[in-house]
């Protein structure tokens, strides 16, 4: 596909998958129109970059489908001054988009090869306010905490309290929590007296590494 063809596919993705899903935040729509998603998937899958499903970029690792990604990003209400922790950033697509909304982004990835790839691609795209780090996703990245927003690029089995602890007061964590096999997008808001949460929409998503539910005891 030519550059013009990818640009047309990207515009179609935004118009038919994103805007039709009640994603209306102008800066987010503009960011998704601008970032070349095809660069962040394996070359052999570039022609599939704008399909309406999640796309596998490494064994068992996926970019969120455009609708879910956009709705989560809008749910987070990211401001230009916000610091964002992007958890499970794989090849850096999410960080590239979020960097256009936020003041700074830390892209945390457990796979060193994916983290290196993300660093290369973010540099290629001229992204100067995002950095990549490698480590266990469940542990977050305390060195740059606290954050205004934590964005989960995949599903978790339960509330990620360890990550919520790395939020500022008033900070938001958005992600998909799987309950009995059904993925539901949640927003958690940290306050001085505790953490509030609500379910925003249903969404399937692949599980993030390291977030399996703790085994239950059987007596």
mmCIF file of C-alpha atoms in Angstrom, residues 26-126:
data_model
loop_
_atom_site.group_PDB
_atom_site.id
_atom_site.type_symbol
_atom_site.label_atom_id
_atom_site.label_comp_id
_atom_site.label_asym_id
_atom_site.label_seq_id
_atom_site.Cartn_x
_atom_site.Cartn_y
_atom_site.Cartn_z
ATOM 1 C CA UNK A 26 -10.681 17.044 18.995
ATOM 2 C CA UNK A 27 -7.061 16.619 20.097
ATOM 3 C CA UNK A 28 -7.456 12.835 20.321
ATOM 4 C CA UNK A 29 -9.129 12.600 16.912
ATOM 5 C CA UNK A 30 -6.345 14.733 15.431
ATOM 6 C CA UNK A 31 -3.654 12.579 17.051
ATOM 7 C CA UNK A 32 -5.137 9.371 15.685
ATOM 8 C CA UNK A 33 -5.350 10.960 12.240
ATOM 9 C CA UNK A 34 -1.684 11.927 12.436
ATOM 10 C CA UNK A 35 0.112 8.862 13.847
ATOM 11 C CA UNK A 36 0.915 6.232 11.167
ATOM 12 C CA UNK A 37 -0.324 3.068 12.861
ATOM 13 C CA UNK A 38 1.113 0.953 10.043
ATOM 14 C CA UNK A 39 4.651 1.782 11.210
ATOM 15 C CA UNK A 40 3.960 0.189 14.607
ATOM 16 C CA UNK A 41 2.961 -3.268 13.356
ATOM 17 C CA UNK A 42 5.130 -5.930 11.673
ATOM 18 C CA UNK A 43 5.809 -5.002 8.058
ATOM 19 C CA UNK A 44 3.944 -8.076 6.810
ATOM 20 C CA UNK A 45 0.809 -6.875 8.624
ATOM 21 C CA UNK A 46 0.981 -3.218 7.623
ATOM 22 C CA UNK A 47 -1.999 -3.537 5.284
ATOM 23 C CA UNK A 48 -4.081 -4.721 8.268
ATOM 24 C CA UNK A 49 -3.061 -1.885 10.598
ATOM 25 C CA UNK A 50 -6.388 -0.076 10.340
ATOM 26 C CA UNK A 51 -8.764 -2.995 10.728
ATOM 27 C CA UNK A 52 -11.324 -2.866 13.519
ATOM 28 C CA UNK A 53 -9.719 -5.626 15.604
ATOM 29 C CA UNK A 54 -6.670 -5.838 17.851
ATOM 30 C CA UNK A 55 -3.515 -6.651 15.901
ATOM 31 C CA UNK A 56 -0.760 -8.963 17.105
ATOM 32 C CA UNK A 57 2.655 -7.275 17.070
ATOM 33 C CA UNK A 58 4.555 -10.054 18.900
ATOM 34 C CA UNK A 59 3.532 -13.499 20.185
ATOM 35 C CA UNK A 60 0.642 -12.913 22.552
ATOM 36 C CA UNK A 61 1.012 -9.111 22.452
ATOM 37 C CA UNK A 62 -1.436 -6.825 20.719
ATOM 38 C CA UNK A 63 -2.235 -3.239 19.883
ATOM 39 C CA UNK A 64 -5.695 -2.479 21.218
ATOM 40 C CA UNK A 65 -8.347 -2.183 18.541
ATOM 41 C CA UNK A 66 -8.818 1.468 17.479
ATOM 42 C CA UNK A 67 -12.266 1.834 19.052
ATOM 43 C CA UNK A 68 -11.212 0.563 22.488
ATOM 44 C CA UNK A 69 -7.981 2.543 22.444
ATOM 45 C CA UNK A 70 -9.732 5.772 21.521
ATOM 46 C CA UNK A 71 -12.535 5.358 24.050
ATOM 47 C CA UNK A 72 -10.051 4.614 26.844
ATOM 48 C CA UNK A 73 -7.917 7.616 25.920
ATOM 49 C CA UNK A 74 -10.966 9.883 25.903
ATOM 50 C CA UNK A 75 -12.113 8.426 29.229
ATOM 51 C CA UNK A 76 -8.780 9.431 30.794
ATOM 52 C CA UNK A 77 -9.373 13.117 29.969
ATOM 53 C CA UNK A 78 -5.662 13.729 29.348
ATOM 54 C CA UNK A 79 -4.573 17.350 29.627
ATOM 55 C CA UNK A 80 -1.522 18.986 27.993
ATOM 56 C CA UNK A 81 0.216 19.241 31.367
ATOM 57 C CA UNK A 82 -0.407 15.633 32.411
ATOM 58 C CA UNK A 83 2.245 12.992 33.025
ATOM 59 C CA UNK A 84 1.193 9.585 31.693
ATOM 60 C CA UNK A 85 2.401 6.047 32.383
ATOM 61 C CA UNK A 86 1.624 3.864 29.362
ATOM 62 C CA UNK A 87 1.601 0.262 30.622
ATOM 63 C CA UNK A 88 2.284 -2.478 28.089
ATOM 64 C CA UNK A 89 3.135 -0.094 25.276
ATOM 65 C CA UNK A 90 4.498 -2.827 22.938
ATOM 66 C CA UNK A 91 5.862 -1.073 19.818
ATOM 67 C CA UNK A 92 5.027 2.466 20.937
ATOM 68 C CA UNK A 93 1.841 3.288 19.015
ATOM 69 C CA UNK A 94 -0.089 4.211 22.143
ATOM 70 C CA UNK A 95 2.773 6.363 23.427
ATOM 71 C CA UNK A 96 2.977 8.149 20.074
ATOM 72 C CA UNK A 97 -0.708 9.068 20.252
ATOM 73 C CA UNK A 98 -0.740 9.881 23.973
ATOM 74 C CA UNK A 99 2.350 12.072 23.590
ATOM 75 C CA UNK A 100 0.266 14.413 21.426
ATOM 76 C CA UNK A 101 -2.226 14.840 24.280
ATOM 77 C CA UNK A 102 0.002 14.908 27.378
ATOM 78 C CA UNK A 103 2.991 16.792 28.702
ATOM 79 C CA UNK A 104 5.080 13.630 29.100
ATOM 80 C CA UNK A 105 4.710 9.881 28.617
ATOM 81 C CA UNK A 106 6.620 6.952 30.074
ATOM 82 C CA UNK A 107 6.054 3.801 27.995
ATOM 83 C CA UNK A 108 6.587 0.732 30.190
ATOM 84 C CA UNK A 109 7.153 -2.598 28.442
ATOM 85 C CA UNK A 110 8.204 -5.960 29.879
ATOM 86 C CA UNK A 111 9.705 -7.295 26.630
ATOM 87 C CA UNK A 112 13.138 -5.705 25.974
ATOM 88 C CA UNK A 113 12.871 -6.270 22.212
ATOM 89 C CA UNK A 114 9.508 -4.512 22.048
ATOM 90 C CA UNK A 115 10.789 -1.708 24.243
ATOM 91 C CA UNK A 116 13.773 -1.193 21.934
ATOM 92 C CA UNK A 117 11.485 -1.214 18.910
ATOM 93 C CA UNK A 118 9.235 1.366 20.538
ATOM 94 C CA UNK A 119 12.196 3.621 21.266
ATOM 95 C CA UNK A 120 13.311 3.452 17.637
ATOM 96 C CA UNK A 121 9.849 4.144 16.243
ATOM 97 C CA UNK A 122 9.126 7.026 18.620
ATOM 98 C CA UNK A 123 12.404 8.641 17.593
ATOM 99 C CA UNK A 124 11.512 8.052 13.942
ATOM 100 C CA UNK A 125 8.238 9.895 14.499
ATOM 101 C CA UNK A 126 9.987 12.815 16.182
#
